[in-house]
mmCIF file of C-alpha atoms and ligand atoms in Angstrom:
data_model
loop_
_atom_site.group_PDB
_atom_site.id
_atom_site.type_symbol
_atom_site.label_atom_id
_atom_site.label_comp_id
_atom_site.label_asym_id
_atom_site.label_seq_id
_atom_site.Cartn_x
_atom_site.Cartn_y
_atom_site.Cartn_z
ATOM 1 C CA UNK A 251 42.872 73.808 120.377
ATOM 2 C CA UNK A 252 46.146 72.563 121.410
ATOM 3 C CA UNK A 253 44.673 69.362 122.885
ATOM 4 C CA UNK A 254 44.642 68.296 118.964
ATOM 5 C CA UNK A 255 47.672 68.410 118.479
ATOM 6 C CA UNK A 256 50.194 65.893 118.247
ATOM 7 C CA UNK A 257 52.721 66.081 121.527
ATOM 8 C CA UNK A 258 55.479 66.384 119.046
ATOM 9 C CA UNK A 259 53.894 69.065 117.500
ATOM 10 C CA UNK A 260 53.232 70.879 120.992
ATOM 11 C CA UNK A 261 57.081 70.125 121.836
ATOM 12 C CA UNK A 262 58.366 71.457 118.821
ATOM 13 C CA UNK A 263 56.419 74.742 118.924
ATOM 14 C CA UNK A 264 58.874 76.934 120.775
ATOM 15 C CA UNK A 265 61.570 75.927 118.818
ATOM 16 C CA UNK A 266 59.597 76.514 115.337
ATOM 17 C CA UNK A 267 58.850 80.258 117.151
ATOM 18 C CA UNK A 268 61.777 80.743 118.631
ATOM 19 C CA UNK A 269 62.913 80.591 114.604
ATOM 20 C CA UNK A 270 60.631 82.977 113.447
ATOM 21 C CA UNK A 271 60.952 85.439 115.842
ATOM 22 C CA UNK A 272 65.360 85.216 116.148
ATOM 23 C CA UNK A 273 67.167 87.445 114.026
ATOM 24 C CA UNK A 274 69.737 85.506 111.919
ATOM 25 C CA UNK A 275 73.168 85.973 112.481
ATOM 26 C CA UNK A 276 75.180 88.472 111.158
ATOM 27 C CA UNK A 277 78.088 86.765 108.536
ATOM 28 C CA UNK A 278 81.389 87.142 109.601
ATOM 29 C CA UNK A 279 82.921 89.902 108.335
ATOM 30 C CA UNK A 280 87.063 90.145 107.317
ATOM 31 C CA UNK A 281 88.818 93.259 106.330
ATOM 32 C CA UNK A 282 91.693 93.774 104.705
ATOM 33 C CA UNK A 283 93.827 97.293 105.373
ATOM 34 C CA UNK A 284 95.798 99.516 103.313
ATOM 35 C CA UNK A 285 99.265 100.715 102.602
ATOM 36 C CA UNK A 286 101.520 101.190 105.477
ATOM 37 C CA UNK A 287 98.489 99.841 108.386
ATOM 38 C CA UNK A 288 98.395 96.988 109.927
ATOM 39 C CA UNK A 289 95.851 94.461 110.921
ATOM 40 C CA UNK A 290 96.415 95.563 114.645
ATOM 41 C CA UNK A 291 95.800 99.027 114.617
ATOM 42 C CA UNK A 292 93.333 101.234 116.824
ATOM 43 C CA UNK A 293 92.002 102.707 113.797
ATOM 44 C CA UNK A 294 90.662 98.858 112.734
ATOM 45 C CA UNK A 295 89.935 98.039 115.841
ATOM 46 C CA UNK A 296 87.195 100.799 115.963
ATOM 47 C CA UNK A 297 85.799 99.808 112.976
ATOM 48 C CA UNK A 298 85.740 96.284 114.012
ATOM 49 C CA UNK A 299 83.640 97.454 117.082
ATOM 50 C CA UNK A 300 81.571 99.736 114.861
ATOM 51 C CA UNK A 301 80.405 96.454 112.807
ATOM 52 C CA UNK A 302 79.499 94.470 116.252
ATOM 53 C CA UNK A 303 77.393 97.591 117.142
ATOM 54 C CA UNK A 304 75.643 97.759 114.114
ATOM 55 C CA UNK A 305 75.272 94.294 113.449
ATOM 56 C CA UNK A 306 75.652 92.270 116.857
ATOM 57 C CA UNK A 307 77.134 89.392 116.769
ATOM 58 C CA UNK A 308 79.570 89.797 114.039
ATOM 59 C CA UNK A 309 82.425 87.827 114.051
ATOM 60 C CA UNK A 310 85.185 90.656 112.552
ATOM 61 C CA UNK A 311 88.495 88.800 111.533
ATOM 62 C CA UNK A 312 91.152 91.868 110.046
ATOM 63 C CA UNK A 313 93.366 89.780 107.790
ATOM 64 C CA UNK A 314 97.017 90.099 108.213
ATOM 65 C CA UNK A 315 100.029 88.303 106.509
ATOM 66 C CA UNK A 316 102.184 87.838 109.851
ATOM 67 C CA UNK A 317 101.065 88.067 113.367
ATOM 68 C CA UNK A 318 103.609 90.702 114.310
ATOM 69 C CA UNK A 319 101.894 93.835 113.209
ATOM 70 C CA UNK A 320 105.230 95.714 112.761
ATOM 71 C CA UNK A 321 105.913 92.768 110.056
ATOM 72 C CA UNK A 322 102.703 92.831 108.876
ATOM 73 C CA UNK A 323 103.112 96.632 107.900
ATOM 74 C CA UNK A 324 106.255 95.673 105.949
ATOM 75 C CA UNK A 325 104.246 93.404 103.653
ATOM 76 C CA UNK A 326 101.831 96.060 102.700
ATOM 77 C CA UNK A 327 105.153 97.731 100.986
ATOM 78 C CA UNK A 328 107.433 94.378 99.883
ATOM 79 C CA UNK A 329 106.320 91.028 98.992
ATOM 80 C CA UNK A 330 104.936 89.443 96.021
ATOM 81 C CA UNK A 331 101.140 89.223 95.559
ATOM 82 C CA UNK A 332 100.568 85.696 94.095
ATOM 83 C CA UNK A 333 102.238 84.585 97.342
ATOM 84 C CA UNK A 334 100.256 87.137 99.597
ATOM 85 C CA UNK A 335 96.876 86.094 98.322
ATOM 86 C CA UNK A 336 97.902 82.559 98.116
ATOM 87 C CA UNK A 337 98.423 82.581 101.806
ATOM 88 C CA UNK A 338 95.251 84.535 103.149
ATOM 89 C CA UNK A 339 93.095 81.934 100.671
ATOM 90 C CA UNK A 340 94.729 79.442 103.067
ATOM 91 C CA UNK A 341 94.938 81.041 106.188
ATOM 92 C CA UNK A 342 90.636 81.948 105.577
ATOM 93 C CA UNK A 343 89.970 78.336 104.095
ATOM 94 C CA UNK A 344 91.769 77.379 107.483
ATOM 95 C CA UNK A 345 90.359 79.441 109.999
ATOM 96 C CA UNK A 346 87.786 77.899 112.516
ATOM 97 C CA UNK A 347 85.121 80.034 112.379
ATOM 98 C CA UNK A 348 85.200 81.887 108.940
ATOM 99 C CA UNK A 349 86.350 78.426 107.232
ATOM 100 C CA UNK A 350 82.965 76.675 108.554
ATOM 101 C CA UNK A 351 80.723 79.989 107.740
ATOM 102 C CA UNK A 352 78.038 79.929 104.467
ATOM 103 C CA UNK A 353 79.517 82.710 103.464
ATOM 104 C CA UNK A 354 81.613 85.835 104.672
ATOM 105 C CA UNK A 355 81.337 89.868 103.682
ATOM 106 C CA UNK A 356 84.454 91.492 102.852
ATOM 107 C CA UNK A 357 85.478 95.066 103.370
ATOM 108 C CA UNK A 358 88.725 96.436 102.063
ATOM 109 C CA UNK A 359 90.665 99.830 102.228
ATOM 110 C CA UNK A 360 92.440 101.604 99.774
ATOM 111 C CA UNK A 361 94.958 98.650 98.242
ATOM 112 C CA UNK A 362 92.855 96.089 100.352
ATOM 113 C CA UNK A 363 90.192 96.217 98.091
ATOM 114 C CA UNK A 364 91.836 94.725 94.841
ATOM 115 C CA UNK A 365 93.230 92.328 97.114
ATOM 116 C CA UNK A 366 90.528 90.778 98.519
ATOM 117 C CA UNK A 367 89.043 91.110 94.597
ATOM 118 C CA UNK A 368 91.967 88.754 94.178
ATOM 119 C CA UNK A 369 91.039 86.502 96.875
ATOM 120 C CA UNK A 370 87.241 86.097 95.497
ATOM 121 C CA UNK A 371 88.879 85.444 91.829
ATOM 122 C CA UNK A 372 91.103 83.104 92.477
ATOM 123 C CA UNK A 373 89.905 81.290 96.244
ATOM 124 C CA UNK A 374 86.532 82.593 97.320
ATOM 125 C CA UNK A 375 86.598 79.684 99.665
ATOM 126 C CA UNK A 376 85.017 80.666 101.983
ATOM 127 C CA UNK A 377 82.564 82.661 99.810
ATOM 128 C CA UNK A 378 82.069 86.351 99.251
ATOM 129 C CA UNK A 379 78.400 87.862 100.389
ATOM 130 C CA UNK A 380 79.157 91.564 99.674
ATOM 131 C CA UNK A 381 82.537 93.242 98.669
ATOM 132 C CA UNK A 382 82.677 96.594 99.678
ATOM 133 C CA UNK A 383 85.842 98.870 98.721
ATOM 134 C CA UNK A 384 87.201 102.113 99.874
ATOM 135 C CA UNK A 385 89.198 104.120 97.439
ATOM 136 C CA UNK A 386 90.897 101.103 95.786
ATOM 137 C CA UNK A 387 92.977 100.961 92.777
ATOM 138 C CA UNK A 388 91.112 98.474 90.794
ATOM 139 C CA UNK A 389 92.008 99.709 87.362
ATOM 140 C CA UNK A 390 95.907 100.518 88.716
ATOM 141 C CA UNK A 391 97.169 103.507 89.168
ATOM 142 C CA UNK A 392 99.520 105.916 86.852
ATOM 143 C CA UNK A 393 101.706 107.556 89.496
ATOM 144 C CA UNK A 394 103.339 106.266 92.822
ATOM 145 C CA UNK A 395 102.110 108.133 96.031
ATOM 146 C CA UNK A 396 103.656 110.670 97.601
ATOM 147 C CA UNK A 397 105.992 109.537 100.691
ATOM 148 C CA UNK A 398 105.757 111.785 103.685
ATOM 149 C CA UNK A 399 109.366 112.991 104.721
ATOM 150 C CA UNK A 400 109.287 110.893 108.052
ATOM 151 C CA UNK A 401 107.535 107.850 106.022
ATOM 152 C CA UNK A 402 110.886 105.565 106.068
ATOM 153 C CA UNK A 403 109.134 102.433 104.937
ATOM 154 C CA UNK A 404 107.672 104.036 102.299
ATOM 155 C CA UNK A 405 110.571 106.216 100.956
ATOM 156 C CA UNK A 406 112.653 102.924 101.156
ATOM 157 C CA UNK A 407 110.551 101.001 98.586
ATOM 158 C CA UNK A 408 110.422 104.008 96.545
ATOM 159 C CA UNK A 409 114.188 104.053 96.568
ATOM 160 C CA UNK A 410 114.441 100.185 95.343
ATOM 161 C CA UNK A 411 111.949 100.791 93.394
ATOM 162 C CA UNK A 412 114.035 103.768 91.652
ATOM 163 C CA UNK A 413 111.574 104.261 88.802
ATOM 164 C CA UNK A 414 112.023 100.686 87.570
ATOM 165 C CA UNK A 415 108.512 99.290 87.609
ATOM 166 C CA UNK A 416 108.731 96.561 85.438
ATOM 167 C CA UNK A 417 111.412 94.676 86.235
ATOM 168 C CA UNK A 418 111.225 91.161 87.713
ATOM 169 C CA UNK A 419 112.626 92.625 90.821
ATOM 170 C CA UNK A 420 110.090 94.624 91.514
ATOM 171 C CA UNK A 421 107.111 92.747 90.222
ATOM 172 C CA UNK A 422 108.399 90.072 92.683
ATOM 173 C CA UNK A 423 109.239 92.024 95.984
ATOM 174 C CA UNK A 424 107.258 95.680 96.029
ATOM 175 C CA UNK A 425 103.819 95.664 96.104
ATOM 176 C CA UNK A 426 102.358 99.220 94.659
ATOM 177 C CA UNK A 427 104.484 98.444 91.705
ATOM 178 C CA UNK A 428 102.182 95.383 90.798
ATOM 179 C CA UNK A 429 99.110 97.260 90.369
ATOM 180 C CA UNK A 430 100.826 100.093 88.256
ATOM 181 C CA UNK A 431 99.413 100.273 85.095
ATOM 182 C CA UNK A 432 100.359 102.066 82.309
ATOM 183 C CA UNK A 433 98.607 103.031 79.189
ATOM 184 C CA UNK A 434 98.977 104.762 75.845
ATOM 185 C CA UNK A 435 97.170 108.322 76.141
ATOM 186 C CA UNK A 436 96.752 107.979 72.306
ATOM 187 C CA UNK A 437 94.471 104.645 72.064
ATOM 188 C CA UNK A 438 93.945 104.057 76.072
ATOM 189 C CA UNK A 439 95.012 100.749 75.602
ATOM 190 C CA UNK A 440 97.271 98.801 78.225
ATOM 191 C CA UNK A 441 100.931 98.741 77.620
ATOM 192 C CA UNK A 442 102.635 96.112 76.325
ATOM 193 C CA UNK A 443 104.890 96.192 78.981
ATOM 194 C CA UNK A 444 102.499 96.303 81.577
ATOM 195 C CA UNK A 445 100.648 93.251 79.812
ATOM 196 C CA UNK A 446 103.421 90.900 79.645
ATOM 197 C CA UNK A 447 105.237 91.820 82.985
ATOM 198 C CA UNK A 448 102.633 92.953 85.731
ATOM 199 C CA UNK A 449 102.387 90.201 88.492
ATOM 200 C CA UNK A 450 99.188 91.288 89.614
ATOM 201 C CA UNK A 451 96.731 94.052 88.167
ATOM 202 C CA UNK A 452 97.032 92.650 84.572
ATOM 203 C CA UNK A 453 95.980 88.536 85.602
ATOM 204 C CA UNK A 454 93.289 89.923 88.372
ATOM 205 C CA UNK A 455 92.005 92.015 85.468
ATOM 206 C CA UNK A 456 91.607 89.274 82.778
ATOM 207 C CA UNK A 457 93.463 91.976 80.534
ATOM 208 C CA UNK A 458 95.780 89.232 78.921
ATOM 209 C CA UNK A 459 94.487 87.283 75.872
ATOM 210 C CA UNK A 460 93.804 84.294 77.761
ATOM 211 C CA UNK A 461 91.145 84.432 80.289
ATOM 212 C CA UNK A 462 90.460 83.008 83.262
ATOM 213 C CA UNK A 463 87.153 81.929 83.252
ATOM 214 C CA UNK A 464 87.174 80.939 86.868
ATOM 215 C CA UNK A 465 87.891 84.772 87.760
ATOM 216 C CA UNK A 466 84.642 85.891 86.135
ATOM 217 C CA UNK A 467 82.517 83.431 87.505
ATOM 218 C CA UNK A 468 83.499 84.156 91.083
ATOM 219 C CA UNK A 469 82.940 87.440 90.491
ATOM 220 C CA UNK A 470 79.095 87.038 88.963
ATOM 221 C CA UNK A 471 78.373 85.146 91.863
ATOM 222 C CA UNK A 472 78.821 87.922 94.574
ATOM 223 C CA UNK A 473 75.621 89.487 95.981
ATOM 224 C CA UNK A 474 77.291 92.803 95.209
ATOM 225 C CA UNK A 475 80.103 94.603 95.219
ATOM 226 C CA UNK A 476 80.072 97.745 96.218
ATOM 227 C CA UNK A 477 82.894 100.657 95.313
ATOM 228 C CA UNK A 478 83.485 103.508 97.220
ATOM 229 C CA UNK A 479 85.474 106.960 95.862
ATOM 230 C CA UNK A 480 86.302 109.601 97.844
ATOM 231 C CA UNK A 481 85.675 112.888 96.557
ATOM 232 C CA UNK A 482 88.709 114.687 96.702
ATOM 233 C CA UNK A 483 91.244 111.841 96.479
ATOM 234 C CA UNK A 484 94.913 113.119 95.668
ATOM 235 C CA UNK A 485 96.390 110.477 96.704
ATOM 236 C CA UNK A 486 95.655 107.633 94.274
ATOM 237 C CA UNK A 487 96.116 108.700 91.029
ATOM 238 C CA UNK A 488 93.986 108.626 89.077
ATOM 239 C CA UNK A 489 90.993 108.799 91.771
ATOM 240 C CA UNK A 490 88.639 107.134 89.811
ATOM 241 C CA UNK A 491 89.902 104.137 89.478
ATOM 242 C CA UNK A 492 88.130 102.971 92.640
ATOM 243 C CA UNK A 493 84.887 103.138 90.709
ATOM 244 C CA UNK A 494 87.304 100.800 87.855
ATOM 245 C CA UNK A 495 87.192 104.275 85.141
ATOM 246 C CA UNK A 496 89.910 104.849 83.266
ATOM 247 C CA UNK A 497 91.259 108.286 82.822
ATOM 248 C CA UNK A 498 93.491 110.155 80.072
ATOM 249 C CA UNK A 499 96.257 111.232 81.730
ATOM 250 C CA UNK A 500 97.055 114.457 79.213
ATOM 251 C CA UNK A 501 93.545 115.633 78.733
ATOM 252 C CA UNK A 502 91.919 114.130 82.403
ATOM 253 C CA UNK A 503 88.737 112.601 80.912
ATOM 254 C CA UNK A 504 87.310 109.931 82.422
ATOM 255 C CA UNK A 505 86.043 107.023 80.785
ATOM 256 C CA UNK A 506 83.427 105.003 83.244
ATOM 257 C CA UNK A 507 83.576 101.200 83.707
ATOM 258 C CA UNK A 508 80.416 100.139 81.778
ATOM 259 C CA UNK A 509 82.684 102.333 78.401
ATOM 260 C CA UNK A 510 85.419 99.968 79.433
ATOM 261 C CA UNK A 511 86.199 96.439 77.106
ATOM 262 C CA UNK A 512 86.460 95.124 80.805
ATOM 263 C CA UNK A 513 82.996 95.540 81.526
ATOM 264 C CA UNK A 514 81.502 95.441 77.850
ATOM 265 C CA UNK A 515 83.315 92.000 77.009
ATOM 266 C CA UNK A 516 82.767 90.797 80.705
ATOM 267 C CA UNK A 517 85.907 90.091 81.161
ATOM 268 C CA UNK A 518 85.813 88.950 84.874
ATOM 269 C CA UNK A 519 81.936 89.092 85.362
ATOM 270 C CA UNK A 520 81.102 92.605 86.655
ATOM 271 C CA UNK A 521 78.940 92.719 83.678
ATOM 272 C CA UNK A 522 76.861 90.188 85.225
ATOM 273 C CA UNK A 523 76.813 90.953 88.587
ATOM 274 C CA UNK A 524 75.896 94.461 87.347
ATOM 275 C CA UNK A 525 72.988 93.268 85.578
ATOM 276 C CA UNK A 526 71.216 91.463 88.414
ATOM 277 C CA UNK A 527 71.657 94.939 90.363
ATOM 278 C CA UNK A 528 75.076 93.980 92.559
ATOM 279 C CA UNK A 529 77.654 96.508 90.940
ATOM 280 C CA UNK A 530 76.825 99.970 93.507
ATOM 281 C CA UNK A 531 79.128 102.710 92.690
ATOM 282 C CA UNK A 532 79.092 105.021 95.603
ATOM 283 C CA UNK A 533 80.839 108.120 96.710
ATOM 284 C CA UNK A 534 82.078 110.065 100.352
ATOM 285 C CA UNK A 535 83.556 113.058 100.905
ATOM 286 C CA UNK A 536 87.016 114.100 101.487
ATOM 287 C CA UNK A 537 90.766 112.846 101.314
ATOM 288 C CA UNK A 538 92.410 109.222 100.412
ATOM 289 C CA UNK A 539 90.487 107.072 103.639
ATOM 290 C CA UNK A 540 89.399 109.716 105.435
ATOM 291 C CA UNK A 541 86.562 107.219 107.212
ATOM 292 C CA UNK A 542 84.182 108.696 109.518
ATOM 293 C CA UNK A 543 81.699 106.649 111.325
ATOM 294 C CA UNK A 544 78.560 107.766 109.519
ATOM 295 C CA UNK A 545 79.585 106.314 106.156
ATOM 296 C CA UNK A 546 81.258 103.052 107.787
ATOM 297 C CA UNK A 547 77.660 102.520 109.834
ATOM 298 C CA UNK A 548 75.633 103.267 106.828
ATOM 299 C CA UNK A 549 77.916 100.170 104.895
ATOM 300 C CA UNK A 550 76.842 97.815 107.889
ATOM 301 C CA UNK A 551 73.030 98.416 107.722
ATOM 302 C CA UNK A 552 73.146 98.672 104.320
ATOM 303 C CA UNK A 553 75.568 95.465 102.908
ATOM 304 C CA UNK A 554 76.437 93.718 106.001
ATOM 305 C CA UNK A 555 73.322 93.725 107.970
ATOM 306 C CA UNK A 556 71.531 89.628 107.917
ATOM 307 C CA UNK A 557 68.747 89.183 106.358
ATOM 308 C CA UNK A 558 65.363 90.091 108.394
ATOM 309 C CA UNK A 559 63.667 87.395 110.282
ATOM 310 C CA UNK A 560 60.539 86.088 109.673
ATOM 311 C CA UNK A 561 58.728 88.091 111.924
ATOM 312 C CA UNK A 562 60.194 90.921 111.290
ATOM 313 C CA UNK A 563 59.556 90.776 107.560
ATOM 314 C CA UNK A 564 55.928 90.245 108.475
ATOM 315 C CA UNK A 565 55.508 93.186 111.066
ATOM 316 C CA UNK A 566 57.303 94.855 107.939
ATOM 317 C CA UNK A 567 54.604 94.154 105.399
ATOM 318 C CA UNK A 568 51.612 94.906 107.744
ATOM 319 C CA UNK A 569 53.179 98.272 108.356
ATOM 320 C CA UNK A 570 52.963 98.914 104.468
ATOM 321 C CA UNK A 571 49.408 97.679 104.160
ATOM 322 C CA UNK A 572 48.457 100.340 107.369
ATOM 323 C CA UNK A 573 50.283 102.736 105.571
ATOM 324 C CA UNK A 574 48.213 101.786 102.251
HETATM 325 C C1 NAG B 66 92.174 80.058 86.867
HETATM 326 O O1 NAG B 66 92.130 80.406 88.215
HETATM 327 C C2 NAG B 66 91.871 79.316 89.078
HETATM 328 C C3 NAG B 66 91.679 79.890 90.464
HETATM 329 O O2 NAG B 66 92.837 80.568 90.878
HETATM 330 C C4 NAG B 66 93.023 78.323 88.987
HETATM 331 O O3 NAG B 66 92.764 77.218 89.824
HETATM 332 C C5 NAG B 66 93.178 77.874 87.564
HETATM 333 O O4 NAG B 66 94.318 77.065 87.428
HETATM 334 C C6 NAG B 66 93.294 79.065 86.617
HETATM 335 N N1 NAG B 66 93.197 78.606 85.259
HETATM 336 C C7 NAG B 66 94.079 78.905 84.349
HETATM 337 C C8 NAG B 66 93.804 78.402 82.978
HETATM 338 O O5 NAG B 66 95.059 79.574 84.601
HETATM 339 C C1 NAG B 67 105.622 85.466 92.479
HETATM 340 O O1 NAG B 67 105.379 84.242 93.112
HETATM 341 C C2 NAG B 67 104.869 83.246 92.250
HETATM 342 C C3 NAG B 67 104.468 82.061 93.100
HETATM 343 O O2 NAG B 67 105.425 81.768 94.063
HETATM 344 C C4 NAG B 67 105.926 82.897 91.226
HETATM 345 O O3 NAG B 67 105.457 81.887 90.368
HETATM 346 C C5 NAG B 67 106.216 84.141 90.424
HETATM 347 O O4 NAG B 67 107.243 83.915 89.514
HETATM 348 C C6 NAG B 67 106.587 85.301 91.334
HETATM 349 N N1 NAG B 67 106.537 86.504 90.536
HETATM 350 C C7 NAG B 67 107.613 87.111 90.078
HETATM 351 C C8 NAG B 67 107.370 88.319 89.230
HETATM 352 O O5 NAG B 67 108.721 86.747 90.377
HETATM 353 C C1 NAG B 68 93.670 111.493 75.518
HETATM 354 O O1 NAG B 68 93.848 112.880 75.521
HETATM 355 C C2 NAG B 68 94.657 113.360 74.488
HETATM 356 C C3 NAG B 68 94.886 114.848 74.709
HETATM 357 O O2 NAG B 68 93.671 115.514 74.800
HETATM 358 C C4 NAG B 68 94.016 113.046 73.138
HETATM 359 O O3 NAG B 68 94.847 113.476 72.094
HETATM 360 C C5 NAG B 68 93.810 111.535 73.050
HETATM 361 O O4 NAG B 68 93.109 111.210 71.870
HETATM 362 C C6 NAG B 68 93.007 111.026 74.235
HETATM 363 N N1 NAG B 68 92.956 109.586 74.185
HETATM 364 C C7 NAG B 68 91.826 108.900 74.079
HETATM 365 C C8 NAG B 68 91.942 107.425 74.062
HETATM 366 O O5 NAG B 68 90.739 109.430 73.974
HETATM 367 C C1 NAG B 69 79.829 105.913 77.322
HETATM 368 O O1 NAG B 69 78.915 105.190 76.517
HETATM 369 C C2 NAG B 69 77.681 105.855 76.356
HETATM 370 C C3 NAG B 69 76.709 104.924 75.648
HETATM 371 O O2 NAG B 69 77.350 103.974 74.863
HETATM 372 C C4 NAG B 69 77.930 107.143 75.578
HETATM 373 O O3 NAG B 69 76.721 107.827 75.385
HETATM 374 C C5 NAG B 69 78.894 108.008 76.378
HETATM 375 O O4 NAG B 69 79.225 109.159 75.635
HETATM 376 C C6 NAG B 69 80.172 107.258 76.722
HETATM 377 N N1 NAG B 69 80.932 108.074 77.643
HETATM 378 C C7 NAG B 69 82.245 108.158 77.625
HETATM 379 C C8 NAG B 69 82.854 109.134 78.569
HETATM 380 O O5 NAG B 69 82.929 107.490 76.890
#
């Protein structure tokens, strides 16, 4: 039968099955780390190498805001967040590999997650696949962390910090204090001061009168975004707000996202997404990041894994029909 054929045709048949039968590659994947980590870390290392086991191939880029991890650290504690995203938009929309990507999956920890959040709202260039966050603050938190006794870093922005969260001081130079957010128990509306004077939480969140349009769109067009709480999280307060609820402080009940005006006005677009089936609001067990490699591996097969080839889609469907 082949003597029929074109030579082109014959020539260009290994390459056409060479295409079916290769796996595409996996996207490149960037995290972002939490409070007092940095990008250099054995603990992000492993699960660097965790994500090139699961998915080989992965290119794993852990974003950082100065080479020098010890510097890097500092940042997660002082700096002002405009200028923090500003610079990993540009440092991604520069980078060789990720900048020249389709698209990119994004994994953040704890504080990491609204971050990155930030950098799909406002950048997204190079795009977002999936987001998926650990134990992030995405509706703010009420109360500062507790600073272990030998925690110097983070008893030293506490102590600059000295209760004041709304001053331009520290909306400018310490970072937990622009995602505080405070409310009114009575109504569980924002603040007013929080409205006019947060640098981050309250523009990510759309929560001012005017809207950024651009915010919502970028969210919509993620494949998903995918929130992680940990079960017995005492150190962000309140807990839930890494599924976005919002809880009364004085009486402790939570009110879930879809409740929210956030969601129900679509603020920035997780109505949408949530309607073509990306918003997944999932939950592990135990303590603020306590990461073991069961739920990290069942994040890469599940949201970062490529798509199936070809052939592997069809060995897929004849596997149904046998089992018909
Ligand atoms: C909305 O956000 C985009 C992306 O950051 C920005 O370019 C634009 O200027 C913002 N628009 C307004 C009205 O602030
Ligand atoms: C943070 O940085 C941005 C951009 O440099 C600046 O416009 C803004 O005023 C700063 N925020 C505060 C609260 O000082
Ligand atoms: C929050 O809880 C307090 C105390 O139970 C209650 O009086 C208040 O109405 C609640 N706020 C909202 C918005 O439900
Ligand atoms: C959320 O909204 C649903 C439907 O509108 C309602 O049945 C439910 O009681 C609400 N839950 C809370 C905690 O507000």
């Amino acid at each position: 039968m082949l003597q029929h054929l074109p030579l082109s045709t014959i020539l260009l048949l290994p390459a056409a099955l060479a295409a079916v039968l290769s796996k595409p590659e996996p996207l490149p994947l960037v995290i972002w780390h939490g409070l007092g980590d940095n990008y250099d870390a054995d603990g992000l290392k492993s699960v660097g190498d965790l994500a090139k086991d699961v998915n080989p191939g992965t290119y794993v880029y852990n974003i950082r805001l100065d080479e020098d991890p010890g510097t890097d650290q500092r940042y997660t504690f002082f700096g002002n967040l405009t200028d923090q995203i500003a610079q990993v938009c540009s440092d991604l929309s520069s980078h060789p590999i990720l900048s020249t990507a389709p698209a990119i999956n994004a994994l953040g920890f704890s504080q990491g997650g609204q971050f990155l959040r930030g950098y799909i709202e406002r950048c997204n260039a190079p795009p977002v696949s999936s987001l998926v966050t650990f134990g992030s603050q995405h509706l703010g938190i009420s109360k500062y962390q507790h600073c272990d006794d030998g925690d110097w870093l983070c008893r030293g922005w506490q102590a600059l910090l000295n209760g004041n969260t709304w001053s331009g001081y520290a909306q400018s130079h310490l970072v937990p204090a622009q995602y505080f957010r405070s409310t009114d128990d009575a109504t569980g509306e924002a603040t007013d001061e929080y409205l006019e004077n947060s640098n981050f939480l309250a523009d990510v969140n759309n929560e001012r009168e005017s809207k950024n349009e651009t915010y919502a769109k970028n969210i919509a067009s993620l494949d998903r975004f995918v929130m992680y709480l940990f079960e017995d999280d005492t150190t962000v307060i309140p807990k839930e707000s890494g599924w976005f609820a919002y809880t009364n402080s004085s009486s402790g009940e939570v009110t879930p996202l879809r409740n929210l005006t956030i969601y129900k006005e679509d603020w920035i677009g997780l109505k949408k997404l949530d309607e073509k089936g990306g918003l997944v609001f999932k939950k592990t067990e135990g303590g603020h990041m306590t990461l073991g490699d069961k739920v990290l591996t069942e994040v890469f097969e599940t949201y970062f894994a490529p798509p199936k080839s070809v052939w592997e889609g069809v060995k897929d469907t004849i596997q149904e029909i046998i089992e018909l």
